[in-house]
PDB file of C-alpha atoms and ligand atoms in Angstrom:
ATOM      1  CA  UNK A  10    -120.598  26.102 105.587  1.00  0.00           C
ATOM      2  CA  UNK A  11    -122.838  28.519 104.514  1.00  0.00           C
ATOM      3  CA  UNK A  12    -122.252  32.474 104.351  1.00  0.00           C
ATOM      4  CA  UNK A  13    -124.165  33.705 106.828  1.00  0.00           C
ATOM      5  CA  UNK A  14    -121.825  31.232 109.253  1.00  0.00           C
ATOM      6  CA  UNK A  15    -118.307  33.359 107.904  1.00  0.00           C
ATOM      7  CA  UNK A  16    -116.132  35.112 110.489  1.00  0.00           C
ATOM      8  CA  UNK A  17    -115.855  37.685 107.457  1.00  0.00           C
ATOM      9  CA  UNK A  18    -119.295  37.697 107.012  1.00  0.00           C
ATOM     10  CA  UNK A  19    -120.632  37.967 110.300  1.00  0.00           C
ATOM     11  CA  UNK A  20    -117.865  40.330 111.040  1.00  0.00           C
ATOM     12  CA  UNK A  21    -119.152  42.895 108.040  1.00  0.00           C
ATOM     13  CA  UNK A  22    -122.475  42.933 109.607  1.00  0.00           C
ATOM     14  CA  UNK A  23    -121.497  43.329 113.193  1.00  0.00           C
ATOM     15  CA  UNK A  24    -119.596  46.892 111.886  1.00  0.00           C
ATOM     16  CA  UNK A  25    -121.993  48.029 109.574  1.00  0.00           C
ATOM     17  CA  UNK A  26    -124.496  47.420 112.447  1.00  0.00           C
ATOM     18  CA  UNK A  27    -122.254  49.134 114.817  1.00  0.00           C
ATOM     19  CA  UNK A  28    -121.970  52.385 111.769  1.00  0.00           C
ATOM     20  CA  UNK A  29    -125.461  52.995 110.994  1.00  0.00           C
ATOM     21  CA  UNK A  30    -126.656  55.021 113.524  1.00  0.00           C
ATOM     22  CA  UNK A  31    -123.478  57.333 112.670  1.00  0.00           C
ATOM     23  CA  UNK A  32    -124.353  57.307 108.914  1.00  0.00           C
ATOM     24  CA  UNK A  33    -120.862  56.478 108.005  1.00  0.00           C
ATOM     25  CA  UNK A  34    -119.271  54.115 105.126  1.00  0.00           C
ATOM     26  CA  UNK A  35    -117.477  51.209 105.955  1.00  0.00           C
ATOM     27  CA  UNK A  36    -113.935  50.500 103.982  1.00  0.00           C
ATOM     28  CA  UNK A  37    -112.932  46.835 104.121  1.00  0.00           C
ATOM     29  CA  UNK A  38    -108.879  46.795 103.967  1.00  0.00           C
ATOM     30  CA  UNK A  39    -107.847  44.033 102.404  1.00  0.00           C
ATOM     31  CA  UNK A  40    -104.524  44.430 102.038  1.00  0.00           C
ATOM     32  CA  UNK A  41    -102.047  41.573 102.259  1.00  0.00           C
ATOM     33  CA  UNK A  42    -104.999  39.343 102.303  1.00  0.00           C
ATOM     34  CA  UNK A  43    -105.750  36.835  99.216  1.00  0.00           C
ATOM     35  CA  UNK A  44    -108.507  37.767  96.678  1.00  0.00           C
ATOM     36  CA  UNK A  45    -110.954  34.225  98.664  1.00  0.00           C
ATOM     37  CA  UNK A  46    -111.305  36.724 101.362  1.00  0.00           C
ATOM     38  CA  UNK A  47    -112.559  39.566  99.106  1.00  0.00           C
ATOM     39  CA  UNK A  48    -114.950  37.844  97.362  1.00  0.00           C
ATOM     40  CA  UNK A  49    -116.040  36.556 101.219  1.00  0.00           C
ATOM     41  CA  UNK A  50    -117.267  39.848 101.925  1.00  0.00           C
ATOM     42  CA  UNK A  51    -118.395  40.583  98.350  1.00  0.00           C
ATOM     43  CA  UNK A  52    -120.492  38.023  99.014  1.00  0.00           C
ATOM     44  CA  UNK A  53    -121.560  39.388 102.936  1.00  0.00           C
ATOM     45  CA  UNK A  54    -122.535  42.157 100.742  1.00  0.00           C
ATOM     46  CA  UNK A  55    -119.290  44.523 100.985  1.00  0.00           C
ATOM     47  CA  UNK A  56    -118.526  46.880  98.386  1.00  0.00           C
ATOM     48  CA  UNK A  57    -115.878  48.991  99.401  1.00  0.00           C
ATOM     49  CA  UNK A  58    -112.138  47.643  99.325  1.00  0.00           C
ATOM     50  CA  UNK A  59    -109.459  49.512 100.436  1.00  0.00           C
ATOM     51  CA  UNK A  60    -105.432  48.637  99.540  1.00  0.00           C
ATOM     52  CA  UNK A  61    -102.207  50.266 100.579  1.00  0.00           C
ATOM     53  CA  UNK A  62     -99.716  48.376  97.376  1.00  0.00           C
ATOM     54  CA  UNK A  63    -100.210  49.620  93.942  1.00  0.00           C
ATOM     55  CA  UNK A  64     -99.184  46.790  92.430  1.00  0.00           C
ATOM     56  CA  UNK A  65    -101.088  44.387  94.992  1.00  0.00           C
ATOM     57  CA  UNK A  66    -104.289  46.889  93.897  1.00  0.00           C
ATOM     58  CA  UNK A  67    -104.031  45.688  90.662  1.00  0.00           C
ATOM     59  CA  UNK A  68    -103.059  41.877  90.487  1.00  0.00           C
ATOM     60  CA  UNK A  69    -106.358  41.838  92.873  1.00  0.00           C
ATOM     61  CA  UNK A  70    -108.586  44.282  90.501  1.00  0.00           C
ATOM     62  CA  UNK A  71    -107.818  42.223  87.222  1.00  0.00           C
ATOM     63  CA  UNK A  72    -108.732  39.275  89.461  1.00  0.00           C
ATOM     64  CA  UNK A  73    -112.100  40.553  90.407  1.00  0.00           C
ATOM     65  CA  UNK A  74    -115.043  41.195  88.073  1.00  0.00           C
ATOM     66  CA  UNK A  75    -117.380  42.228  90.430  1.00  0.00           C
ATOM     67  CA  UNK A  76    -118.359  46.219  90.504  1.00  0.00           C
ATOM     68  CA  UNK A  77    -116.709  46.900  93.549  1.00  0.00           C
ATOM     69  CA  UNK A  78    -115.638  49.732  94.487  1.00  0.00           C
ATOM     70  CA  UNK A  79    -111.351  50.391  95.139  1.00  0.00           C
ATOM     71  CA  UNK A  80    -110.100  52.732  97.522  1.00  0.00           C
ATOM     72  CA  UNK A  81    -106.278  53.440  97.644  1.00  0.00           C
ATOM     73  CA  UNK A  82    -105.247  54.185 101.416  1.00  0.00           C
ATOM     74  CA  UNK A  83    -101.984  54.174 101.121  1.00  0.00           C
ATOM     75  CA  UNK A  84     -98.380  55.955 100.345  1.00  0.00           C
ATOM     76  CA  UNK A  85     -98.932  56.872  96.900  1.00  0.00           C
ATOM     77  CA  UNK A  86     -95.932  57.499  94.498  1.00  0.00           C
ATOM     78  CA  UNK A  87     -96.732  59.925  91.778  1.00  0.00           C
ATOM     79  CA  UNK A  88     -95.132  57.344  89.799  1.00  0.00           C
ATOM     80  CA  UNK A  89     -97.228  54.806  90.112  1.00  0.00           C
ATOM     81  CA  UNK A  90    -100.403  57.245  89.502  1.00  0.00           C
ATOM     82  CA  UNK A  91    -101.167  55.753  86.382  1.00  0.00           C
ATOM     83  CA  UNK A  92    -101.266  51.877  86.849  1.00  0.00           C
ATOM     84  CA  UNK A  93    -104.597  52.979  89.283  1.00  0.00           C
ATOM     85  CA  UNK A  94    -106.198  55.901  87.179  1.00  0.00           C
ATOM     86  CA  UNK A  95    -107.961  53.822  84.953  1.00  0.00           C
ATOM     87  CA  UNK A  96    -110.234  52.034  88.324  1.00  0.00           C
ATOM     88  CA  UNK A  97    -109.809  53.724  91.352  1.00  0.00           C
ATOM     89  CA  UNK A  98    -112.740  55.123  93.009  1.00  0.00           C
ATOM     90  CA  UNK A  99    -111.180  56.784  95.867  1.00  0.00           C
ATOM     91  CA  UNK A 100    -107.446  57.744  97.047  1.00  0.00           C
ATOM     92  CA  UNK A 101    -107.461  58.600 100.267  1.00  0.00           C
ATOM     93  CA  UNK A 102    -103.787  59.454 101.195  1.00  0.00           C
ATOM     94  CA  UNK A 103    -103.346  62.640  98.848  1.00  0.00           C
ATOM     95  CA  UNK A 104    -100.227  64.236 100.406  1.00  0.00           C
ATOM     96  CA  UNK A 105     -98.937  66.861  98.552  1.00  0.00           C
ATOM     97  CA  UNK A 106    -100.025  69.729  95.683  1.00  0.00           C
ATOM     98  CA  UNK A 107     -97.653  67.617  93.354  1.00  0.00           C
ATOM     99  CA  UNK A 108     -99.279  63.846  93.554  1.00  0.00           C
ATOM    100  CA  UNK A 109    -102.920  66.207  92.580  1.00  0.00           C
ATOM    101  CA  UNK A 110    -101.558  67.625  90.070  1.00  0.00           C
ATOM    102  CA  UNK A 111    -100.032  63.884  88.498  1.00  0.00           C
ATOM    103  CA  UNK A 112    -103.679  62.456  89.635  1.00  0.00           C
ATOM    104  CA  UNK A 113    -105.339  64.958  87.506  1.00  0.00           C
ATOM    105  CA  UNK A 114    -102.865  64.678  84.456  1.00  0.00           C
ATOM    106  CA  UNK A 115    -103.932  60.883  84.457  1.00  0.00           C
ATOM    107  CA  UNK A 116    -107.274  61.144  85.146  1.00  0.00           C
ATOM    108  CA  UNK A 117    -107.831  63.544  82.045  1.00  0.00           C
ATOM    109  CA  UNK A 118    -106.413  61.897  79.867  1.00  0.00           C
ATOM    110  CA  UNK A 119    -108.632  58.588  80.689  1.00  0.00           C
ATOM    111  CA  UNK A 120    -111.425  61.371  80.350  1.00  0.00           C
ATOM    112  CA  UNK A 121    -112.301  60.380  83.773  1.00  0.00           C
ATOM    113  CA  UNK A 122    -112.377  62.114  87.433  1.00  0.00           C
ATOM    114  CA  UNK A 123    -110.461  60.878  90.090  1.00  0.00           C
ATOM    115  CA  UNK A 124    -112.520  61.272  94.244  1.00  0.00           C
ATOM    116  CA  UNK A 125    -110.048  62.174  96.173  1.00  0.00           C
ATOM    117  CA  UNK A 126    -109.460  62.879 100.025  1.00  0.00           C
ATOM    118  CA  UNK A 127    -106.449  65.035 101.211  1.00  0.00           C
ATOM    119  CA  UNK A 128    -104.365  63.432 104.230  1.00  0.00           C
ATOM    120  CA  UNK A 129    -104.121  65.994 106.837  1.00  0.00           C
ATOM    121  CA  UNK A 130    -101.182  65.030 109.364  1.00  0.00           C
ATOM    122  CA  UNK A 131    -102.605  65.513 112.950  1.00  0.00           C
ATOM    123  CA  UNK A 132    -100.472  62.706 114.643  1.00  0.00           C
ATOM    124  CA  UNK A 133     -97.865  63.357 116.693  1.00  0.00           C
ATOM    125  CA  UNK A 134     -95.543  60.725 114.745  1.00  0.00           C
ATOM    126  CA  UNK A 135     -92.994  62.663 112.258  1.00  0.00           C
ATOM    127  CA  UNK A 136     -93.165  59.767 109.995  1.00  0.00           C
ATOM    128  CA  UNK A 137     -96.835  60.216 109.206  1.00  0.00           C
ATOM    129  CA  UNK A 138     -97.534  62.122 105.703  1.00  0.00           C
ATOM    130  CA  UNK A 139     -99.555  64.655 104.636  1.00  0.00           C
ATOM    131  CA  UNK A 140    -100.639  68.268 104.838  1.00  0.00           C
ATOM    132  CA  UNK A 141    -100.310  70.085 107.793  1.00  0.00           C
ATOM    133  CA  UNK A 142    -103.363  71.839 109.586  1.00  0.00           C
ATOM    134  CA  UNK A 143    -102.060  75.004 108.846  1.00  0.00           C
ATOM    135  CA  UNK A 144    -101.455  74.676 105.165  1.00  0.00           C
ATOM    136  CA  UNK A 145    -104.583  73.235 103.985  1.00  0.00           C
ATOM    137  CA  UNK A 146    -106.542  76.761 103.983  1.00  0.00           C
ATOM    138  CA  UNK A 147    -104.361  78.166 101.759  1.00  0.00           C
ATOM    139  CA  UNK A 148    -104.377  74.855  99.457  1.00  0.00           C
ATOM    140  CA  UNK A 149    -108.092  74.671  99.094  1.00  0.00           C
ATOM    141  CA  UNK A 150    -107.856  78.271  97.898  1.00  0.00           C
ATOM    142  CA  UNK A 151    -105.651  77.871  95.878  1.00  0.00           C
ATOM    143  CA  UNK A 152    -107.833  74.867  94.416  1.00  0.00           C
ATOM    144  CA  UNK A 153    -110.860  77.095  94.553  1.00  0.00           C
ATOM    145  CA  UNK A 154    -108.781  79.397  91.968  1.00  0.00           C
ATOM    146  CA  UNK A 155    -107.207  77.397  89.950  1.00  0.00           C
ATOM    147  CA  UNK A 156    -109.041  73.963  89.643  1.00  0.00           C
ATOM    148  CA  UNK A 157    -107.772  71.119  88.208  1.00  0.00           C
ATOM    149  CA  UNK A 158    -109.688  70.056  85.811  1.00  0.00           C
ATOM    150  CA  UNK A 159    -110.130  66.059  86.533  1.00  0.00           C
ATOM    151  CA  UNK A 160    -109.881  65.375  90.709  1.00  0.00           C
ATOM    152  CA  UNK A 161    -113.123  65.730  92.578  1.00  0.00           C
ATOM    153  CA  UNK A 162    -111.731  66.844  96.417  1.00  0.00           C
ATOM    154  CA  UNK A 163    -114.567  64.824  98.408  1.00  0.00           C
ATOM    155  CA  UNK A 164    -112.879  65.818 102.193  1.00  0.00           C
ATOM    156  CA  UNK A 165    -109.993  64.287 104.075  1.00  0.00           C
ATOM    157  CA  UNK A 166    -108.292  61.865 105.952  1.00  0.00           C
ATOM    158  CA  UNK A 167    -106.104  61.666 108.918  1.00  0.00           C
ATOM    159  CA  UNK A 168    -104.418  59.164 111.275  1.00  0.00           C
ATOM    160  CA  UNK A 169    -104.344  59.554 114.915  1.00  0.00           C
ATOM    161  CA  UNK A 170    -101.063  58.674 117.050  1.00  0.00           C
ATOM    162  CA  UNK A 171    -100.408  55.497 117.857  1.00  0.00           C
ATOM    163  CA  UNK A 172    -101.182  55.166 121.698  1.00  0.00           C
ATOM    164  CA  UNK A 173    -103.318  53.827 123.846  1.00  0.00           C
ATOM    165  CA  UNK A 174    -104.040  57.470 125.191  1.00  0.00           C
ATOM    166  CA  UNK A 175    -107.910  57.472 123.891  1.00  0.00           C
ATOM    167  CA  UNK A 176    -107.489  61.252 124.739  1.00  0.00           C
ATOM    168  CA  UNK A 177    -104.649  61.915 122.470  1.00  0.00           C
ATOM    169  CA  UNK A 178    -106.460  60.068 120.001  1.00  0.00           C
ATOM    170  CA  UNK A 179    -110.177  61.792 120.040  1.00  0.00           C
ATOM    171  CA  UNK A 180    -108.154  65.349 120.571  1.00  0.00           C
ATOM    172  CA  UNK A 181    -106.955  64.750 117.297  1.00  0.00           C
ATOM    173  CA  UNK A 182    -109.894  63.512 115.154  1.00  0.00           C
ATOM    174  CA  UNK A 183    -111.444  66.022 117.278  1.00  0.00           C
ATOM    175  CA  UNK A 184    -109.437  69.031 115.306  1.00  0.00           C
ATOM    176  CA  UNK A 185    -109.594  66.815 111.898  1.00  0.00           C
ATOM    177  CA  UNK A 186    -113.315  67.309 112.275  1.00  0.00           C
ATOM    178  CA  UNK A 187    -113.145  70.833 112.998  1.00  0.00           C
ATOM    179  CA  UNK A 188    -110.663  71.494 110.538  1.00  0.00           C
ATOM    180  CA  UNK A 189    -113.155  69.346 107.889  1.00  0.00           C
ATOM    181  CA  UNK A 190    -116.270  71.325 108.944  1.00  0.00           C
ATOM    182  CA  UNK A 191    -114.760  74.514 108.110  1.00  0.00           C
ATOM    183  CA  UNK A 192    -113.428  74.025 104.530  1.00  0.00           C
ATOM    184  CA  UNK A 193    -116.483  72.265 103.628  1.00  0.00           C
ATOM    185  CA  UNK A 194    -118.370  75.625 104.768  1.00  0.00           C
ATOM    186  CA  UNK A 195    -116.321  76.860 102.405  1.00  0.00           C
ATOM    187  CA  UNK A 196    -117.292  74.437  99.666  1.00  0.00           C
ATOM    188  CA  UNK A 197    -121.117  75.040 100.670  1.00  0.00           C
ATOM    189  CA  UNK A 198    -120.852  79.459 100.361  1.00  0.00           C
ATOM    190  CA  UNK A 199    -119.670  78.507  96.612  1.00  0.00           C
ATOM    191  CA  UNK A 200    -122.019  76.467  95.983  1.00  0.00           C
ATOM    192  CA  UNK A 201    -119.786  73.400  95.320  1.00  0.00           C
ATOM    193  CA  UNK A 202    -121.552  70.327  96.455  1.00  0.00           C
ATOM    194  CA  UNK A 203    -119.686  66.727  97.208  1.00  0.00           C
ATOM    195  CA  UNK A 204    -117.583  67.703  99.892  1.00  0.00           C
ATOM    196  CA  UNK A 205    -118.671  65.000 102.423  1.00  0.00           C
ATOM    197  CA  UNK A 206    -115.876  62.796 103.008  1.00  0.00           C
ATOM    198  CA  UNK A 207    -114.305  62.490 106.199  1.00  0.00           C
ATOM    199  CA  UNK A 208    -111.724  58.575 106.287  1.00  0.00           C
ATOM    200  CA  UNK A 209    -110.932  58.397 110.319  1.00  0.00           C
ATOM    201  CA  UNK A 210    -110.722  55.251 112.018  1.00  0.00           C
ATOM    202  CA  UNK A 211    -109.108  51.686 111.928  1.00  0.00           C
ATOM    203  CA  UNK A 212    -109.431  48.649 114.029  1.00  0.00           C
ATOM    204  CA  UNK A 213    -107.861  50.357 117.162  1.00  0.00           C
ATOM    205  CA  UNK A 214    -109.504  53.513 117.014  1.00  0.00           C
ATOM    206  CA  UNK A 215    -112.696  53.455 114.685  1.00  0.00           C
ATOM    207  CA  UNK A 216    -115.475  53.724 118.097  1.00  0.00           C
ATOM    208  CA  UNK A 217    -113.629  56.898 118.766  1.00  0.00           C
ATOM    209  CA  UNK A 218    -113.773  58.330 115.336  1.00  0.00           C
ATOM    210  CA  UNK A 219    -117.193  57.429 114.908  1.00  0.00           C
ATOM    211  CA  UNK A 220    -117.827  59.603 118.114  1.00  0.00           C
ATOM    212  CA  UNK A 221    -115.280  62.255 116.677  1.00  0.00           C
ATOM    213  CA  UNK A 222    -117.642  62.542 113.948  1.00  0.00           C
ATOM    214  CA  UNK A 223    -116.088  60.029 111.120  1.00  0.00           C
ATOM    215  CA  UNK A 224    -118.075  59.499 107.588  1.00  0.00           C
ATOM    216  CA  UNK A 225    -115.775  57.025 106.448  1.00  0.00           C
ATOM    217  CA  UNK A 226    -114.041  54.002 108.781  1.00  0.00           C
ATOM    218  CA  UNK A 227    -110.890  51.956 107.596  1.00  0.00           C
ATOM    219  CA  UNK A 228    -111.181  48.335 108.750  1.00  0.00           C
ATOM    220  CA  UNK A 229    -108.491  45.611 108.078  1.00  0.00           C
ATOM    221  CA  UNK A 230    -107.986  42.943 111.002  1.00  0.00           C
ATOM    222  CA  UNK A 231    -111.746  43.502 112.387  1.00  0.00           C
ATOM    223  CA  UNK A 232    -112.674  41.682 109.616  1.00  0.00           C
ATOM    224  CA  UNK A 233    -110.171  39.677 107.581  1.00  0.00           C
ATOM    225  CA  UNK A 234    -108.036  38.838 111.105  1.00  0.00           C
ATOM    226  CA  UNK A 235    -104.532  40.028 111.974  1.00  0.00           C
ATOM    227  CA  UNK A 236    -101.884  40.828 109.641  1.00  0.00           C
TER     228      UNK A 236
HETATM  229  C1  PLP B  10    -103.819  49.061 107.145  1.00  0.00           C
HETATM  230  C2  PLP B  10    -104.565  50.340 107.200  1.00  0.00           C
HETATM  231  C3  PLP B  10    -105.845  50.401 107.759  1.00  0.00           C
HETATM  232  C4  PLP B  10    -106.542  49.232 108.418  1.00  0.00           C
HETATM  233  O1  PLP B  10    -105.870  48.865 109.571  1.00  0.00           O
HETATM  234  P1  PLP B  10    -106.508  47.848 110.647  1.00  0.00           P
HETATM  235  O2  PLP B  10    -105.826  48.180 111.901  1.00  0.00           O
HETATM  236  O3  PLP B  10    -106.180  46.486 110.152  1.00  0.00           O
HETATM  237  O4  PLP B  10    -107.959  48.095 110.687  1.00  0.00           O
HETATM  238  C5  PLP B  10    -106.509  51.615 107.715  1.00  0.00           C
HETATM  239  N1  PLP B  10    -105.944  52.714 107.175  1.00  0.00           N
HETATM  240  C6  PLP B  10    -104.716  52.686 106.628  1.00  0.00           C
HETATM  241  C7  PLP B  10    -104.167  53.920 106.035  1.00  0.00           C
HETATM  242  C8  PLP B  10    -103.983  51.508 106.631  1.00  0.00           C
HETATM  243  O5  PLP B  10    -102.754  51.497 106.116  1.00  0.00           O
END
């Protein structure tokens, strides 16, 4: 079997097909899924990973040698900051002032900046995390003020509801997007470039956040099959 003839393979090309004419980034999720797969779609030419598990992160990261790129999409626990400061490329799931302040801490003192995306709650679940709409003005200014010295704030991230409403669901990337395009005007008046990030979309709901305006898609079971 060759790799051109790989269900992970062929499915990496299918979505990056599917992405280019909306310019956006495609994050393989690998989570839960052994290191073969990875180096699969390393080999389809993938370089973005994304895992939920600190400690899965980094079994798999020691494991891999190739310059890949590690994005941390889930639940992070400020105490668990530091076993992913020295590698990670992106954290997408930043959910309070509290885990950026810990991210920055670490990321100094490796003498190294940490890309990171806020999570902006816009589901209608209570049990989703993150920052709500209405706070985030007043965070960014804050960060504008006071900046911490070692995270990079590249944009956001968000999670629609679980449904099968597609309304429900583009209403609310809808108003991430909005939300996005404003504080990155923000960014742009000062001058303050890098703020270009916008992680919407999985496997359900990806077409629709592409439409919604996505730069960044999530996708686990697409590619490496269900969990
Ligand atoms: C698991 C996960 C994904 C990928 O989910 P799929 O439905 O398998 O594409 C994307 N984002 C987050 C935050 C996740 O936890």
């Amino acid at each position: 079997m060759n790799s051109s003839s790989s269900p992970i393979a062929d499915s990496i090309l299918n979505l990056k097909n599917e992405l280019a004419p909306f310019n956006a980034k495609l994050v393989a999720v690998s989570k839960t899924k052994p290191v073969e797969m990875i180096l699969e779609a390393i080999k389809a030419g993938q370089v973005d990973f994304g895992e939920n598990y600190v400690q899965e992160l980094d079994v798999k990261q020691k494991q891999i040698s190739a310059p890949i790129q590690w994005h941390f999409i889930g639940h992070l626990q400020t105490n668990k900051v530091k076993i992913i400061a020295p590698y990670v490329d992106l954290i997408h799931g930043v959910e309070n002032v509290k885990a950026l302040e810990v991210i920055s801490r670490q990321a100094f003192a490796l003498e190294r900046e940490i890309a990171v995306l806020l999570q902006i709650h816009i589901a209608k679940e209570e049990t989703k995390f993150g920052f709500d709409v209405e706070e985030v003005g007043k965070v960014v200014s804050d960060l504008f003020e006071n900046p911490l010295p070692a995270v990079k704030l590249c944009g956001f991230m968000g999670m629609a509801t679980f449904t099968n409403d597609e309304q429900v669901i583009r209403k609310e990337f809808r108003s991430l997007r909005k939300l996005f395009e404003s504080v990155k005007q923000g960014f742009e008046s000062r001058g303050i470039a890098g703020f270009d990030t916008l992680s919407m979309g999985m496997t359900s709901d990806y077409k629709i956040a592409l439409e919604e305006g996505s730069t960044m898609v999530r996708i686990g079971s697409a590619i490496f099959g269900s969990r």
